[in-house]
Amino acid sequence: SQTIHQWPATLVQPVGSPLSLECTVEGTSNPNLYWYRQAAGRGLQLLFYSVGIGQISSEVPQNLSASRPQDRQFILSSKKLLLSDSGFYLCAGYTRLDRGKGYTFGSGTRLTVV
Amino acid sequence: AQTVTQSQPEMSVQEAETVTLSCTYDTSESDYYLFWYKQPPSRQMILVIRQEAYKQQNATENRFSVNFQKAAKSFSLKISDSQLGDAAMYFCAYTRSGGWPNNNDMRFGAGTRLTVKP
């Protein structure tokens, strides 16, 4: 079964600084990968998903971007952080074989923009 | 677009009692999957139970069971014999079955915060 690794677990960044969150997958190949954001006490908002290397679909136009340079690597970036980018970021993976079994989630990154 | 609605922002239950969390969804698909996830204070997402739309039988996992009403697009979660460890945020989620690899993103409800009173 697959494992999703995310780091860092916690991040405090000043407004206007760049951001790079990394998600890596272990135990499977060619997964669909997803970035979600969760505001405090709220649900999960889909930001980006990728079905393969270099293939990125954006759900919400915003200050963030995503890239998939390798099959098992998914990166969330920003050139200049805004206060509104604060939140809890979750990476998730999903494979064809796991359809119906639900996503595998990473442990998340808590981002605070100050 | 598919949407998932959880109309109960907060619920509370006495330990050992039963509680039901509500979820409705909107889709034009006939085949899809539904899930309940638990998110404790650690914020790790934990799969509680899942249901395949083509199966009429309601899923059960130990103390957790669902009431799946396909025509009504309703998918409620029943927790029996509630325990203190059940206290968490619970999310209802939907994903379509077909169209792999595209359009298989999971849509979540806003969540229900469950408190268990000792």
PDB file of C-alpha atoms in Angstrom:
ATOM      1  CA  SER A   1       0.000   0.000   0.000  1.00  0.00           C
ATOM      2  CA  GLN A   2       1.102   3.541  -0.588  1.00  0.00           C
ATOM      3  CA  THR A   3       2.432   6.032   1.943  1.00  0.00           C
ATOM      4  CA  ILE A   4       2.328   9.790   1.499  1.00  0.00           C
ATOM      5  CA  HIS A   5       5.135  11.823   3.037  1.00  0.00           C
ATOM      6  CA  GLN A   6       4.772  15.542   3.585  1.00  0.00           C
ATOM      7  CA  TRP A   7       7.132  18.091   5.010  1.00  0.00           C
ATOM      8  CA  PRO A   8       7.560  20.258   6.826  1.00  0.00           C
ATOM      9  CA  ALA A   9       4.892  19.570   9.438  1.00  0.00           C
ATOM     10  CA  THR A  10       4.766  23.194  10.566  1.00  0.00           C
ATOM     11  CA  LEU A  11       5.855  26.352   8.824  1.00  0.00           C
ATOM     12  CA  VAL A  12       5.716  30.026   9.761  1.00  0.00           C
ATOM     13  CA  GLN A  13       6.492  32.369   6.901  1.00  0.00           C
ATOM     14  CA  PRO A  14       6.346  36.167   6.503  1.00  0.00           C
ATOM     15  CA  VAL A  15       4.042  37.780   3.991  1.00  0.00           C
ATOM     16  CA  GLY A  16       5.737  38.097   0.624  1.00  0.00           C
ATOM     17  CA  SER A  17       8.114  35.199   1.136  1.00  0.00           C
ATOM     18  CA  PRO A  18       8.223  32.172  -1.196  1.00  0.00           C
ATOM     19  CA  LEU A  19       6.784  28.770  -0.357  1.00  0.00           C
ATOM     20  CA  SER A  20       7.637  25.221  -1.301  1.00  0.00           C
ATOM     21  CA  LEU A  21       5.804  22.248   0.185  1.00  0.00           C
ATOM     22  CA  GLU A  22       6.825  18.804  -0.908  1.00  0.00           C
ATOM     23  CA  CYS A  23       4.842  15.614  -1.097  1.00  0.00           C
ATOM     24  CA  THR A  24       6.394  12.278  -1.974  1.00  0.00           C
ATOM     25  CA  VAL A  25       4.815   8.894  -2.509  1.00  0.00           C
ATOM     26  CA  GLU A  26       6.138   5.534  -1.439  1.00  0.00           C
ATOM     27  CA  GLY A  27       4.889   2.079  -2.304  1.00  0.00           C
ATOM     28  CA  THR A  28       3.161   2.673  -5.606  1.00  0.00           C
ATOM     29  CA  SER A  29       3.673   4.177  -9.026  1.00  0.00           C
ATOM     30  CA  ASN A  30       1.667   6.420 -11.321  1.00  0.00           C
ATOM     31  CA  PRO A  31      -0.727   7.686  -8.657  1.00  0.00           C
ATOM     32  CA  ASN A  32      -3.110  10.572  -8.983  1.00  0.00           C
ATOM     33  CA  LEU A  33      -1.930  13.217  -6.545  1.00  0.00           C
ATOM     34  CA  TYR A  34      -3.914  16.025  -4.924  1.00  0.00           C
ATOM     35  CA  TRP A  35      -3.276  19.143  -2.865  1.00  0.00           C
ATOM     36  CA  TYR A  36      -6.045  20.239  -0.498  1.00  0.00           C
ATOM     37  CA  ARG A  37      -6.211  23.208   1.843  1.00  0.00           C
ATOM     38  CA  GLN A  38      -8.195  23.266   5.047  1.00  0.00           C
ATOM     39  CA  ALA A  39      -8.934  26.566   6.756  1.00  0.00           C
ATOM     40  CA  ALA A  40      -9.397  26.460  10.532  1.00  0.00           C
ATOM     41  CA  GLY A  41     -12.554  24.519  11.404  1.00  0.00           C
ATOM     42  CA  ARG A  42     -13.532  24.160   7.777  1.00  0.00           C
ATOM     43  CA  GLY A  43     -13.702  21.503   5.108  1.00  0.00           C
ATOM     44  CA  LEU A  44     -11.117  20.510   2.532  1.00  0.00           C
ATOM     45  CA  GLN A  45     -10.783  22.609  -0.588  1.00  0.00           C
ATOM     46  CA  LEU A  46      -9.168  20.997  -3.623  1.00  0.00           C
ATOM     47  CA  LEU A  47      -6.358  23.186  -4.956  1.00  0.00           C
ATOM     48  CA  PHE A  48      -4.566  21.096  -7.571  1.00  0.00           C
ATOM     49  CA  TYR A  49      -4.469  17.584  -8.866  1.00  0.00           C
ATOM     50  CA  SER A  50      -2.109  15.702 -11.133  1.00  0.00           C
ATOM     51  CA  VAL A  51      -2.625  12.510 -13.132  1.00  0.00           C
ATOM     52  CA  GLY A  52       1.004  12.261 -14.250  1.00  0.00           C
ATOM     53  CA  ILE A  53       4.389  13.917 -14.607  1.00  0.00           C
ATOM     54  CA  GLY A  54       4.026  17.513 -15.726  1.00  0.00           C
ATOM     55  CA  GLN A  55       0.210  17.301 -15.742  1.00  0.00           C
ATOM     56  CA  ILE A  56      -1.406  19.773 -13.362  1.00  0.00           C
ATOM     57  CA  SER A  57      -5.043  20.777 -13.092  1.00  0.00           C
ATOM     58  CA  SER A  58      -5.964  23.811 -11.034  1.00  0.00           C
ATOM     59  CA  GLU A  59      -9.262  24.040  -9.231  1.00  0.00           C
ATOM     60  CA  VAL A  60      -9.063  27.542  -7.824  1.00  0.00           C
ATOM     61  CA  PRO A  61      -7.108  30.416  -9.409  1.00  0.00           C
ATOM     62  CA  GLN A  62      -4.957  31.847  -6.660  1.00  0.00           C
ATOM     63  CA  ASN A  63      -1.543  32.726  -5.422  1.00  0.00           C
ATOM     64  CA  LEU A  64      -0.328  29.136  -5.506  1.00  0.00           C
ATOM     65  CA  SER A  65       1.034  26.791  -8.148  1.00  0.00           C
ATOM     66  CA  ALA A  66       1.872  23.121  -8.288  1.00  0.00           C
ATOM     67  CA  SER A  67       4.356  20.980 -10.148  1.00  0.00           C
ATOM     68  CA  ARG A  68       5.008  17.289 -10.610  1.00  0.00           C
ATOM     69  CA  PRO A  69       8.602  16.865 -11.694  1.00  0.00           C
ATOM     70  CA  GLN A  70       8.680  13.129 -10.952  1.00  0.00           C
ATOM     71  CA  ASP A  71       6.049  10.406 -10.784  1.00  0.00           C
ATOM     72  CA  ARG A  72       6.159  10.266  -6.999  1.00  0.00           C
ATOM     73  CA  GLN A  73       6.775  13.939  -6.228  1.00  0.00           C
ATOM     74  CA  PHE A  74       4.224  16.712  -6.024  1.00  0.00           C
ATOM     75  CA  ILE A  75       5.209  20.248  -5.046  1.00  0.00           C
ATOM     76  CA  LEU A  76       3.068  23.174  -3.961  1.00  0.00           C
ATOM     77  CA  SER A  77       4.661  26.593  -4.422  1.00  0.00           C
ATOM     78  CA  SER A  78       4.133  30.288  -4.136  1.00  0.00           C
ATOM     79  CA  LYS A  79       6.360  33.160  -5.180  1.00  0.00           C
ATOM     80  CA  LYS A  80       4.887  35.574  -2.640  1.00  0.00           C
ATOM     81  CA  LEU A  81       2.752  34.410   0.253  1.00  0.00           C
ATOM     82  CA  LEU A  82      -0.376  36.244   1.347  1.00  0.00           C
ATOM     83  CA  LEU A  83      -1.982  36.209   4.784  1.00  0.00           C
ATOM     84  CA  SER A  84      -4.902  34.333   3.228  1.00  0.00           C
ATOM     85  CA  ASP A  85      -2.590  31.449   2.308  1.00  0.00           C
ATOM     86  CA  SER A  86      -2.491  30.375   5.955  1.00  0.00           C
ATOM     87  CA  GLY A  87      -4.058  26.996   6.557  1.00  0.00           C
ATOM     88  CA  PHE A  88      -3.506  23.291   6.769  1.00  0.00           C
ATOM     89  CA  TYR A  89      -2.281  21.702   3.550  1.00  0.00           C
ATOM     90  CA  LEU A  90      -2.873  18.062   2.821  1.00  0.00           C
ATOM     91  CA  CYS A  91      -1.429  15.952   0.054  1.00  0.00           C
ATOM     92  CA  ALA A  92      -3.339  12.854  -1.021  1.00  0.00           C
ATOM     93  CA  GLY A  93      -2.718   9.975  -3.381  1.00  0.00           C
ATOM     94  CA  TYR A  94      -5.083   7.694  -5.266  1.00  0.00           C
ATOM     95  CA  THR A  95      -4.373   4.820  -7.614  1.00  0.00           C
ATOM     96  CA  ARG A  96      -6.524   2.923 -10.051  1.00  0.00           C
ATOM     97  CA  LEU A  97      -6.185  -0.183  -7.920  1.00  0.00           C
ATOM     98  CA  ASP A  98      -7.356   1.726  -4.863  1.00  0.00           C
ATOM     99  CA  ARG A  99     -10.457   3.113  -6.476  1.00  0.00           C
ATOM    100  CA  GLY A 100     -13.274   2.885  -4.006  1.00  0.00           C
ATOM    101  CA  LYS A 101     -10.913   2.452  -1.078  1.00  0.00           C
ATOM    102  CA  GLY A 102     -10.424   6.174  -0.574  1.00  0.00           C
ATOM    103  CA  TYR A 103      -7.436   8.426  -0.703  1.00  0.00           C
ATOM    104  CA  THR A 104      -4.204   7.953   1.172  1.00  0.00           C
ATOM    105  CA  PHE A 105      -3.392  11.188   2.973  1.00  0.00           C
ATOM    106  CA  GLY A 106      -0.158  12.666   4.196  1.00  0.00           C
ATOM    107  CA  SER A 107       0.089  14.037   7.708  1.00  0.00           C
ATOM    108  CA  GLY A 108      -0.243  17.628   6.497  1.00  0.00           C
ATOM    109  CA  THR A 109       1.596  20.925   6.800  1.00  0.00           C
ATOM    110  CA  ARG A 110       0.319  23.688   9.036  1.00  0.00           C
ATOM    111  CA  LEU A 111       1.258  26.980   7.360  1.00  0.00           C
ATOM    112  CA  THR A 112       0.993  30.280   9.173  1.00  0.00           C
ATOM    113  CA  VAL A 113       1.708  33.429   7.215  1.00  0.00           C
ATOM    114  CA  VAL A 114       2.589  36.363   9.464  1.00  0.00           C
TER     115      VAL A 114
ATOM    116  CA  ALA B   1     -20.268  19.857 -10.336  1.00  0.00           C
ATOM    117  CA  GLN B   2     -20.640  17.445  -7.508  1.00  0.00           C
ATOM    118  CA  THR B   3     -21.304  18.941  -4.097  1.00  0.00           C
ATOM    119  CA  VAL B   4     -21.408  17.442  -0.634  1.00  0.00           C
ATOM    120  CA  THR B   5     -23.414  19.026   2.170  1.00  0.00           C
ATOM    121  CA  GLN B   6     -23.141  18.392   5.884  1.00  0.00           C
ATOM    122  CA  SER B   7     -25.828  20.430   7.592  1.00  0.00           C
ATOM    123  CA  GLN B   8     -24.695  19.798  11.174  1.00  0.00           C
ATOM    124  CA  PRO B   9     -21.618  21.872  12.046  1.00  0.00           C
ATOM    125  CA  GLU B  10     -21.554  20.389  15.563  1.00  0.00           C
ATOM    126  CA  MET B  11     -23.055  17.386  17.288  1.00  0.00           C
ATOM    127  CA  SER B  12     -22.657  15.963  20.747  1.00  0.00           C
ATOM    128  CA  VAL B  13     -23.381  12.540  22.178  1.00  0.00           C
ATOM    129  CA  GLN B  14     -23.196  10.942  25.583  1.00  0.00           C
ATOM    130  CA  GLU B  15     -20.652   8.193  25.948  1.00  0.00           C
ATOM    131  CA  ALA B  16     -22.136   4.777  25.086  1.00  0.00           C
ATOM    132  CA  GLU B  17     -25.050   6.370  23.242  1.00  0.00           C
ATOM    133  CA  THR B  18     -25.743   6.448  19.504  1.00  0.00           C
ATOM    134  CA  VAL B  19     -25.383   9.432  17.197  1.00  0.00           C
ATOM    135  CA  THR B  20     -26.138   9.969  13.520  1.00  0.00           C
ATOM    136  CA  LEU B  21     -24.306  12.424  11.309  1.00  0.00           C
ATOM    137  CA  SER B  22     -26.053  13.613   8.163  1.00  0.00           C
ATOM    138  CA  CYS B  23     -24.702  14.055   4.654  1.00  0.00           C
ATOM    139  CA  THR B  24     -26.339  14.799   1.329  1.00  0.00           C
ATOM    140  CA  TYR B  25     -24.695  15.059  -2.048  1.00  0.00           C
ATOM    141  CA  ASP B  26     -25.522  16.126  -5.537  1.00  0.00           C
ATOM    142  CA  THR B  27     -24.386  14.266  -8.634  1.00  0.00           C
ATOM    143  CA  SER B  28     -25.616  13.246 -12.057  1.00  0.00           C
ATOM    144  CA  GLU B  29     -23.452  10.117 -12.015  1.00  0.00           C
ATOM    145  CA  SER B  30     -24.938   6.691 -11.401  1.00  0.00           C
ATOM    146  CA  ASP B  31     -21.766   5.023 -10.169  1.00  0.00           C
ATOM    147  CA  TYR B  32     -19.635   6.596  -7.474  1.00  0.00           C
ATOM    148  CA  TYR B  33     -18.096   6.101  -4.054  1.00  0.00           C
ATOM    149  CA  LEU B  34     -18.975   7.713  -0.762  1.00  0.00           C
ATOM    150  CA  PHE B  35     -16.785   7.930   2.305  1.00  0.00           C
ATOM    151  CA  TRP B  36     -16.742   9.084   5.886  1.00  0.00           C
ATOM    152  CA  TYR B  37     -13.414  10.348   7.196  1.00  0.00           C
ATOM    153  CA  LYS B  38     -12.510  11.127  10.780  1.00  0.00           C
ATOM    154  CA  GLN B  39     -10.069  13.919  11.581  1.00  0.00           C
ATOM    155  CA  PRO B  40      -8.923  13.947  15.232  1.00  0.00           C
ATOM    156  CA  PRO B  41      -6.988  16.879  16.720  1.00  0.00           C
ATOM    157  CA  SER B  42      -3.810  15.505  15.112  1.00  0.00           C
ATOM    158  CA  ARG B  43      -5.536  16.374  11.802  1.00  0.00           C
ATOM    159  CA  GLN B  44      -4.616  13.049  10.282  1.00  0.00           C
ATOM    160  CA  MET B  45      -7.386  11.914   7.933  1.00  0.00           C
ATOM    161  CA  ILE B  46      -8.657   8.466   8.891  1.00  0.00           C
ATOM    162  CA  LEU B  47     -11.048   6.499   6.708  1.00  0.00           C
ATOM    163  CA  VAL B  48     -14.002   5.348   8.784  1.00  0.00           C
ATOM    164  CA  ILE B  49     -16.256   3.668   6.268  1.00  0.00           C
ATOM    165  CA  ARG B  50     -16.967   3.579   2.551  1.00  0.00           C
ATOM    166  CA  GLN B  51     -19.901   2.765   0.315  1.00  0.00           C
ATOM    167  CA  GLU B  52     -20.091   1.880  -3.360  1.00  0.00           C
ATOM    168  CA  ALA B  53     -23.148   3.367  -5.008  1.00  0.00           C
ATOM    169  CA  TYR B  54     -24.034   0.242  -6.962  1.00  0.00           C
ATOM    170  CA  LYS B  55     -24.298  -1.753  -3.753  1.00  0.00           C
ATOM    171  CA  GLN B  56     -27.679  -1.467  -2.100  1.00  0.00           C
ATOM    172  CA  GLN B  57     -26.513  -3.007   1.152  1.00  0.00           C
ATOM    173  CA  ASN B  58     -25.426  -0.454   3.717  1.00  0.00           C
ATOM    174  CA  ALA B  59     -21.781  -0.684   4.773  1.00  0.00           C
ATOM    175  CA  THR B  60     -20.862  -1.461   8.371  1.00  0.00           C
ATOM    176  CA  GLU B  61     -17.533  -1.391  10.196  1.00  0.00           C
ATOM    177  CA  ASN B  62     -17.809  -2.475  13.811  1.00  0.00           C
ATOM    178  CA  ARG B  63     -19.629   0.362  15.635  1.00  0.00           C
ATOM    179  CA  PHE B  64     -19.942   2.445  12.467  1.00  0.00           C
ATOM    180  CA  SER B  65     -22.674   1.999   9.899  1.00  0.00           C
ATOM    181  CA  VAL B  66     -24.210   4.050   7.138  1.00  0.00           C
ATOM    182  CA  ASN B  67     -27.692   4.636   5.854  1.00  0.00           C
ATOM    183  CA  PHE B  68     -27.272   5.035   2.110  1.00  0.00           C
ATOM    184  CA  GLN B  69     -30.347   6.318   0.303  1.00  0.00           C
ATOM    185  CA  LYS B  70     -29.335   6.602  -3.361  1.00  0.00           C
ATOM    186  CA  ALA B  71     -32.558   8.094  -4.659  1.00  0.00           C
ATOM    187  CA  ALA B  72     -32.527  10.737  -1.955  1.00  0.00           C
ATOM    188  CA  LYS B  73     -28.752  11.230  -2.340  1.00  0.00           C
ATOM    189  CA  SER B  74     -28.309  10.834   1.362  1.00  0.00           C
ATOM    190  CA  PHE B  75     -25.441   9.137   3.194  1.00  0.00           C
ATOM    191  CA  SER B  76     -25.639   9.319   6.985  1.00  0.00           C
ATOM    192  CA  LEU B  77     -23.179   7.846   9.476  1.00  0.00           C
ATOM    193  CA  LYS B  78     -24.351   6.123  12.639  1.00  0.00           C
ATOM    194  CA  ILE B  79     -21.930   5.662  15.511  1.00  0.00           C
ATOM    195  CA  SER B  80     -23.114   3.190  18.106  1.00  0.00           C
ATOM    196  CA  ASP B  81     -21.801   2.838  21.654  1.00  0.00           C
ATOM    197  CA  SER B  82     -19.928   6.132  21.304  1.00  0.00           C
ATOM    198  CA  GLN B  83     -16.511   6.307  22.893  1.00  0.00           C
ATOM    199  CA  LEU B  84     -14.410   9.260  24.015  1.00  0.00           C
ATOM    200  CA  GLY B  85     -11.981   8.462  21.209  1.00  0.00           C
ATOM    201  CA  ASP B  86     -14.708   9.081  18.648  1.00  0.00           C
ATOM    202  CA  ALA B  87     -14.538  12.802  19.331  1.00  0.00           C
ATOM    203  CA  ALA B  88     -13.273  14.389  16.132  1.00  0.00           C
ATOM    204  CA  MET B  89     -14.236  16.224  12.988  1.00  0.00           C
ATOM    205  CA  TYR B  90     -16.089  13.978  10.562  1.00  0.00           C
ATOM    206  CA  PHE B  91     -16.121  14.585   6.834  1.00  0.00           C
ATOM    207  CA  CYS B  92     -18.413  13.091   4.253  1.00  0.00           C
ATOM    208  CA  ALA B  93     -16.793  12.714   0.832  1.00  0.00           C
ATOM    209  CA  TYR B  94     -17.685  11.745  -2.719  1.00  0.00           C
ATOM    210  CA  THR B  95     -15.732  10.636  -5.732  1.00  0.00           C
ATOM    211  CA  ARG B  96     -16.956   9.368  -9.048  1.00  0.00           C
ATOM    212  CA  SER B  97     -16.178   5.860 -10.163  1.00  0.00           C
ATOM    213  CA  GLY B  98     -15.510   6.190 -13.871  1.00  0.00           C
ATOM    214  CA  GLY B  99     -13.357   8.404 -16.058  1.00  0.00           C
ATOM    215  CA  TRP B 100     -10.020   7.311 -14.625  1.00  0.00           C
ATOM    216  CA  PRO B 101      -7.522   8.994 -14.312  1.00  0.00           C
ATOM    217  CA  ASN B 102      -9.270  12.313 -14.696  1.00  0.00           C
ATOM    218  CA  ASN B 103     -12.228  13.593 -12.722  1.00  0.00           C
ATOM    219  CA  ASN B 104     -11.618  11.306  -9.768  1.00  0.00           C
ATOM    220  CA  ASP B 105     -10.987  14.083  -7.301  1.00  0.00           C
ATOM    221  CA  MET B 106     -12.706  13.728  -3.953  1.00  0.00           C
ATOM    222  CA  ARG B 107     -15.244  16.328  -2.853  1.00  0.00           C
ATOM    223  CA  PHE B 108     -15.708  16.925   0.840  1.00  0.00           C
ATOM    224  CA  GLY B 109     -18.446  18.348   2.973  1.00  0.00           C
ATOM    225  CA  ALA B 110     -17.722  21.140   5.449  1.00  0.00           C
ATOM    226  CA  GLY B 111     -17.508  18.672   8.308  1.00  0.00           C
ATOM    227  CA  THR B 112     -19.306  17.922  11.563  1.00  0.00           C
ATOM    228  CA  ARG B 113     -17.488  18.342  14.854  1.00  0.00           C
ATOM    229  CA  LEU B 114     -18.501  15.533  17.195  1.00  0.00           C
ATOM    230  CA  THR B 115     -18.133  15.930  20.942  1.00  0.00           C
ATOM    231  CA  VAL B 116     -18.464  12.891  23.198  1.00  0.00           C
ATOM    232  CA  LYS B 117     -19.503  13.625  26.776  1.00  0.00           C
ATOM    233  CA  PRO B 118     -18.352  11.270  29.536  1.00  0.00           C
TER     234      PRO B 118
END
